Coordinates of N, CA and C in Angstrom, one line a residue:
X1 N 88.6 96.9 118.4 CA 87.7 97.9 118.7 C 87.1 97.8 116.9
X2 N 85.7 97.8 117.0 CA 85.0 97.8 115.6 C 84.1 98.9 115.8
X3 N 84.2 99.7 114.8 CA 83.4 101.1 114.4 C 82.6 101.0 113.1
X4 N 81.4 100.6 113.1 CA 80.6 100.6 111.9 C 79.6 101.6 111.6
X5 N 79.7 102.3 110.8 CA 78.7 103.3 110.3 C 78.0 103.3 108.9
X6 N 76.8 103.3 108.9 CA 76.2 103.6 107.3 C 75.8 105.0 107.0
X7 N 76.2 105.4 106.1 CA 76.0 106.8 105.8 C 75.4 107.0 104.5
X8 N 74.1 107.8 104.5 CA 73.4 107.9 103.3 C 73.5 109.2 102.8
X9 N 74.1 109.5 101.6 CA 74.4 110.5 100.9 C 73.3 110.7 99.7
X10 N 72.8 111.8 99.5 CA 72.0 111.8 98.2 C 72.6 112.7 97.2
X11 N 72.9 112.3 96.0 CA 73.6 112.7 94.9 C 72.8 112.4 93.6
X12 N 72.0 113.3 93.5 CA 70.9 112.7 92.1 C 70.3 111.7 92.7
X13 N 70.5 110.4 92.4 CA 69.7 109.2 92.9 C 70.2 108.9 94.3
X14 N 69.8 108.2 95.3 CA 70.2 107.7 96.6 C 71.4 106.8 96.3
X15 N 72.2 107.1 97.3 CA 73.4 106.2 97.5 C 73.7 105.9 98.9
X16 N 73.8 104.7 99.2 CA 74.3 104.4 100.4 C 75.4 103.9 100.5
X17 N 76.3 104.4 101.4 CA 77.9 104.1 101.8 C 78.0 103.7 103.0
X18 N 78.6 102.6 103.0 CA 79.0 101.8 104.2 C 80.4 102.0 104.6
X19 N 80.8 102.9 105.7 CA 81.9 103.3 105.9 C 82.5 102.5 107.5
X20 N 83.6 101.9 107.2 CA 84.0 100.9 108.3 C 85.6 101.3 108.8
X21 N 85.7 101.1 110.1 CA 87.1 101.1 110.6 C 87.2 99.8 111.4
X22 N 88.5 99.7 111.5 CA 88.8 98.5 112.3 C 90.3 98.8 112.8
X23 N 90.5 98.5 114.2 CA 91.8 98.5 114.5 C 92.0 97.3 115.5
X24 N 92.8 96.2 115.6 CA 92.6 95.1 116.3 C 93.9 94.4 116.2
X25 N 94.1 93.4 117.0 CA 95.2 92.8 116.7 C 96.5 93.2 117.6
X26 N 97.7 92.5 117.5 CA 98.8 93.4 118.1 C 99.3 94.4 117.2
X27 N 99.4 95.4 117.6 CA 99.8 96.7 117.0 C 101.4 96.4 116.5
X28 N 101.6 97.0 115.4 CA 103.2 96.8 114.9 C 103.8 97.9 115.8
X29 N 105.0 97.2 116.1 CA 106.0 98.2 116.9 C 106.9 98.8 116.1
X30 N 107.3 98.5 114.9 CA 108.2 99.2 113.8 C 107.3 99.8 112.9
X31 N 107.9 100.7 112.1 CA 107.3 101.2 110.9 C 106.9 100.2 110.0
X32 N 106.3 100.6 108.8 CA 105.8 99.5 107.9 C 107.3 99.0 107.1
X33 N 107.2 97.8 106.8 CA 108.4 97.2 106.1 C 108.5 97.6 104.8
X34 N 107.6 98.4 104.2 CA 107.6 98.8 102.7 C 107.2 100.2 102.6
X35 N 107.6 101.0 101.5 CA 107.3 102.4 101.4 C 105.8 102.5 101.3
X36 N 105.1 103.6 101.6 CA 103.9 103.8 101.5 C 103.2 103.6 100.2
X37 N 103.7 104.0 99.0 CA 103.0 103.6 97.7 C 103.3 102.0 97.5
X38 N 104.5 101.5 97.9 CA 104.5 99.9 97.9 C 103.7 99.3 98.7
X39 N 103.2 99.8 99.9 CA 102.3 99.1 100.8 C 101.1 99.3 100.2
X40 N 100.6 100.4 99.3 CA 99.4 100.7 98.9 C 98.8 99.8 97.7
X41 N 100.2 99.8 96.9 CA 99.9 99.0 95.5 C 99.9 97.5 95.8
X42 N 100.6 96.9 96.7 CA 100.4 95.5 97.2 C 99.2 95.2 97.9
X43 N 98.5 96.3 98.5 CA 97.4 96.0 99.3 C 96.1 96.0 98.1
X44 N 96.3 96.7 97.2 CA 95.6 96.9 96.1 C 95.3 95.5 95.3
X45 N 96.9 94.8 95.1 CA 96.7 93.8 94.4 C 96.1 92.5 95.3
X46 N 96.4 92.5 96.6 CA 95.8 91.6 97.4 C 94.4 91.6 97.5
X47 N 93.7 92.7 97.3 CA 92.3 92.9 97.4 C 91.9 92.2 96.1
X48 N 92.3 92.5 94.9 CA 91.9 92.1 93.8 C 92.1 90.4 93.5
X49 N 93.3 90.1 94.2 CA 93.4 88.6 94.3 C 92.4 87.8 95.1
X50 N 92.1 88.6 96.2 CA 90.8 88.1 97.2 C 89.5 88.2 96.4
X51 N 89.2 89.1 95.7 CA 88.0 89.3 94.7 C 88.0 88.1 93.9
X52 N 89.1 88.0 93.2 CA 89.2 86.8 92.3 C 88.9 85.2 92.7
X53 N 89.4 85.1 94.0 CA 89.3 83.8 94.9 C 87.7 83.8 95.0
X54 N 86.9 84.6 95.1 CA 85.5 84.6 95.7 C 84.6 84.9 94.3
X55 N 85.1 84.9 93.1 CA 84.3 85.0 92.0 C 83.9 86.2 91.7
X56 N 84.4 87.3 92.1 CA 84.3 88.8 92.1 C 85.0 89.3 91.1
X57 N 84.7 90.2 90.2 CA 85.7 91.0 89.2 C 86.5 91.8 89.9
X58 N 87.9 92.0 89.5 CA 88.9 93.0 90.0 C 88.4 94.2 90.0
X59 N 88.8 94.9 90.7 CA 88.5 96.4 90.6 C 89.4 96.9 89.6
X60 N 89.3 98.2 89.0 CA 90.0 99.1 88.3 C 90.7 99.8 89.1
X61 N 92.0 100.4 89.1 CA 92.8 101.2 90.0 C 92.6 102.6 89.4
X62 N 92.0 103.7 90.0 CA 91.8 104.9 89.6 C 92.5 105.8 90.0
X63 N 93.2 106.8 89.5 CA 94.1 107.8 90.1 C 93.4 108.5 91.1
X64 N 92.2 109.3 90.8 CA 91.6 110.1 91.7 C 91.3 109.4 92.9
X65 N 90.8 108.1 93.0 CA 90.6 107.5 94.3 C 91.8 107.3 95.0
X66 N 92.8 107.1 94.4 CA 94.1 106.6 94.9 C 94.6 107.9 95.8
X67 N 94.6 109.2 95.1 CA 94.8 110.5 95.5 C 94.1 110.7 96.8
X68 N 92.7 110.4 96.6 CA 91.9 110.6 97.9 C 92.3 109.9 99.1
X69 N 92.4 108.5 98.7 CA 92.8 107.6 99.9 C 94.2 108.0 100.6
X70 N 95.3 108.2 99.5 CA 96.4 108.8 100.0 C 96.4 110.1 100.9
X71 N 95.5 110.8 100.5 CA 95.4 112.2 101.3 C 94.9 112.1 102.7
X72 N 93.8 111.1 102.6 CA 93.1 110.6 103.9 C 94.0 109.9 104.9
X73 N 94.8 109.0 104.4 CA 95.7 108.4 105.2 C 96.8 109.4 105.8
X74 N 97.2 110.6 104.9 CA 98.1 111.5 105.5 C 97.6 112.4 106.6
X75 N 96.3 112.5 106.4 CA 95.4 113.4 107.5 C 95.4 112.5 108.7
X76 N 95.0 111.3 108.4 CA 95.0 110.4 109.8 C 96.4 110.3 110.5
X77 N 97.6 110.3 109.6 CA 98.9 110.1 110.3 C 99.1 111.7 111.0
X78 N 99.0 112.8 110.1 CA 99.1 113.9 110.9 C 98.5 114.1 112.3
X79 N 97.0 113.7 112.3 CA 96.3 113.8 113.5 C 96.5 112.7 114.5
X80 N 97.2 111.7 114.0 CA 97.6 110.5 115.1 C 96.3 109.9 115.4
X81 N 95.3 109.8 114.4 CA 94.0 108.8 114.7 C 93.3 108.4 113.5
X82 N 92.8 107.1 113.8 CA 92.2 106.4 112.8 C 90.7 106.9 112.7
X83 N 90.2 107.0 111.6 CA 88.8 107.9 111.4 C 88.5 107.9 109.9
X84 N 87.2 108.1 109.6 CA 86.6 108.5 108.4 C 86.4 109.9 108.5
X85 N 87.0 110.9 109.2 CA 86.6 112.4 109.1 C 86.8 112.9 107.7
X86 N 85.8 113.6 107.2 CA 85.9 114.0 105.8 C 85.4 113.1 104.8
X87 N 84.8 112.0 105.2 CA 84.1 110.8 104.4 C 83.2 111.6 103.2
X88 N 82.4 112.3 103.7 CA 81.4 112.9 102.8 C 82.2 113.7 101.5
X89 N 83.1 114.5 102.0 CA 83.9 115.1 101.0 C 84.8 114.4 100.0
X90 N 85.4 113.2 100.6 CA 85.9 112.4 99.6 C 85.0 111.7 98.8
X91 N 83.9 111.3 99.2 CA 82.7 110.7 98.4 C 82.3 111.4 97.3
X92 N 82.0 112.9 97.6 CA 81.6 113.8 96.6 C 82.8 114.0 95.6
X93 N 84.0 114.0 96.0 CA 85.1 114.5 95.1 C 85.4 113.2 94.2
X94 N 85.0 112.1 94.7 CA 85.1 111.0 93.8 C 84.4 110.9 92.4
X95 N 83.3 111.6 92.4 CA 82.6 111.8 91.1 C 81.7 110.4 91.0
X96 N 81.9 109.4 91.8 CA 80.9 108.1 91.6 C 79.6 108.3 92.4
X97 N 78.7 107.4 92.3 CA 77.1 107.5 92.8 C 77.3 106.5 94.3
X98 N 78.2 106.0 94.5 CA 78.3 105.1 95.8 C 80.0 104.8 95.9
X99 N 80.1 104.7 97.1 CA 81.5 104.2 97.6 C 81.3 103.6 99.0
X100 N 82.5 102.5 99.1 CA 82.7 102.3 100.4 C 84.3 102.4 100.9
X101 N 84.5 102.3 102.3 CA 85.7 102.9 102.7 C 86.4 102.0 103.6
X102 N 87.2 101.4 103.6 CA 88.0 100.8 104.7 C 89.3 101.7 105.1
X103 N 89.7 101.5 106.5 CA 90.7 102.3 106.8 C 91.4 101.4 107.8
X104 N 93.0 101.5 107.9 CA 93.6 100.6 109.0 C 94.8 101.4 109.4
X105 N 95.3 100.9 110.6 CA 96.3 101.5 111.0 C 97.3 100.5 111.8
X106 N 98.5 100.6 111.4 CA 99.6 99.9 112.2 C 99.9 98.8 111.9
X107 N 99.4 98.0 110.8 CA 99.9 96.9 110.4 C 101.1 96.7 109.4
X108 N 102.3 96.0 109.9 CA 103.4 96.1 109.3 C 103.7 95.5 108.0
X109 N 102.7 94.9 107.3 CA 102.7 94.4 106.2 C 101.4 94.4 105.4
X110 N 101.2 94.6 104.1 CA 100.0 94.6 103.4 C 99.1 93.3 103.7
X111 N 99.9 92.0 103.6 CA 99.2 91.0 104.0 C 98.6 90.8 105.4
X112 N 99.3 91.5 106.4 CA 98.5 91.4 107.8 C 97.5 92.4 107.8
X113 N 97.4 93.5 106.9 CA 96.3 94.5 107.0 C 95.1 93.8 106.4
X114 N 95.3 93.1 105.2 CA 94.5 92.4 104.3 C 93.8 91.4 105.3
X115 N 94.5 90.4 106.0 CA 94.1 89.4 106.9 C 93.2 90.0 108.3
X116 N 93.5 91.3 108.6 CA 92.5 91.9 109.2 C 91.2 92.4 108.9
X117 N 91.3 92.8 107.5 CA 90.1 93.1 107.0 C 89.2 91.8 106.3
X118 N 89.9 90.9 106.1 CA 89.1 89.6 105.9 C 88.3 89.1 107.0
X119 N 89.0 89.3 108.2 CA 88.4 88.7 109.5 C 87.3 89.4 110.0
X120 N 87.2 90.8 109.4 CA 85.9 91.6 109.9 C 84.8 91.8 108.7
X121 N 83.6 91.2 109.1 CA 82.6 90.8 108.3 C 82.2 92.3 107.6
X122 N 82.3 93.4 108.0 CA 82.0 94.6 107.3 C 83.2 94.8 106.3
X123 N 84.3 94.7 106.7 CA 85.5 95.0 105.9 C 85.4 94.2 104.5
X124 N 85.3 92.8 105.0 CA 85.2 91.7 104.0 C 84.0 92.1 102.9
X125 N 83.0 92.5 103.6 CA 81.8 92.8 102.5 C 82.2 94.3 101.6
X126 N 82.9 95.0 102.1 CA 83.4 96.0 101.3 C 84.2 95.5 100.1
X127 N 85.3 94.7 100.5 CA 86.3 94.1 99.5 C 85.6 93.4 98.7
X128 N 84.5 92.5 98.9 CA 83.9 91.7 97.9 C 82.8 92.3 97.2
X129 N 82.3 93.5 97.6 CA 81.2 93.8 97.1 C 81.1 94.0 95.4
X130 N 80.3 93.1 94.9 CA 80.3 93.0 93.5 C 80.0 94.5 92.7
X131 N 79.2 95.2 93.3 CA 78.7 96.7 93.0 C 79.8 97.7 93.0
X132 N 80.8 97.5 93.4 CA 81.9 98.4 93.1 C 82.9 98.1 92.0
X133 N 83.2 99.0 91.2 CA 84.2 98.6 89.8 C 85.4 99.2 89.9
X134 N 85.5 100.2 90.7 CA 87.0 101.1 90.7 C 87.7 101.1 92.2
X135 N 88.8 101.2 92.3 CA 89.6 101.4 93.5 C 90.6 102.4 93.6
X136 N 91.1 103.0 95.0 CA 92.1 103.7 95.2 C 92.6 103.2 96.6
X137 N 93.6 103.0 96.9 CA 94.5 102.6 97.9 C 95.6 103.7 98.1
X138 N 95.8 104.1 99.4 CA 96.8 105.2 99.8 C 97.2 104.8 101.2
X139 N 98.5 105.0 101.3 CA 99.2 104.7 102.5 C 100.0 106.0 102.9
X140 N 100.0 106.4 104.4 CA 100.9 107.4 104.6 C 101.3 107.1 106.1
X141 N 102.7 106.9 106.5 CA 103.1 106.5 107.9 C 102.3 105.2 108.1
X142 N 101.9 104.9 109.2 CA 101.3 103.3 109.1 C 99.6 103.6 109.2
X143 N 99.4 104.3 108.3 CA 97.9 104.5 107.9 C 97.5 104.1 106.5
X144 N 96.4 103.3 106.3 CA 96.1 103.4 104.9 C 94.4 103.4 104.8
X145 N 94.2 103.7 103.8 CA 92.8 103.8 103.0 C 92.5 103.3 101.8
X146 N 91.3 102.4 102.0 CA 90.9 102.0 100.5 C 89.5 102.3 100.4
X147 N 89.5 102.7 99.2 CA 88.1 103.6 98.5 C 87.7 102.7 97.4
X148 N 86.5 102.2 97.2 CA 85.9 101.3 96.1 C 84.6 102.2 95.9
X149 N 84.5 102.4 94.6 CA 83.2 103.1 94.2 C 82.7 102.5 92.9
X150 N 81.4 102.9 92.6 CA 81.0 102.5 91.2 C 80.4 103.9 90.7

């Protein structure tokens, strides 16, 4: 299932934010094989490796974005639902003028989550966007959120 949404927020100058959701493939039947912080850290590393392979500068990890991503993943886990609910609030709390967000659910390893995002044109576009410079990745239970901003 693919759910693509473009959201236009106005904060000083116009900022267009693309928010994307993906959930496909064979769901994992077991809990993630790594702890949430390890999962998020490894996924962030994989995103930067992907960007480097495609000639795009790596993203700088930002604690505020990681905190927002972790909280959103925890909220999705509590609700038992993959969503971008509260995206406008996260975007405004980020302090940035433009952000993109990917969310995922039920992939057993960071590499499998990364492969799913690479296979989705919208998610791939978010990960390789040369206009974003900072990122945060957060995981809770089997949910993960990637937020990248400029």
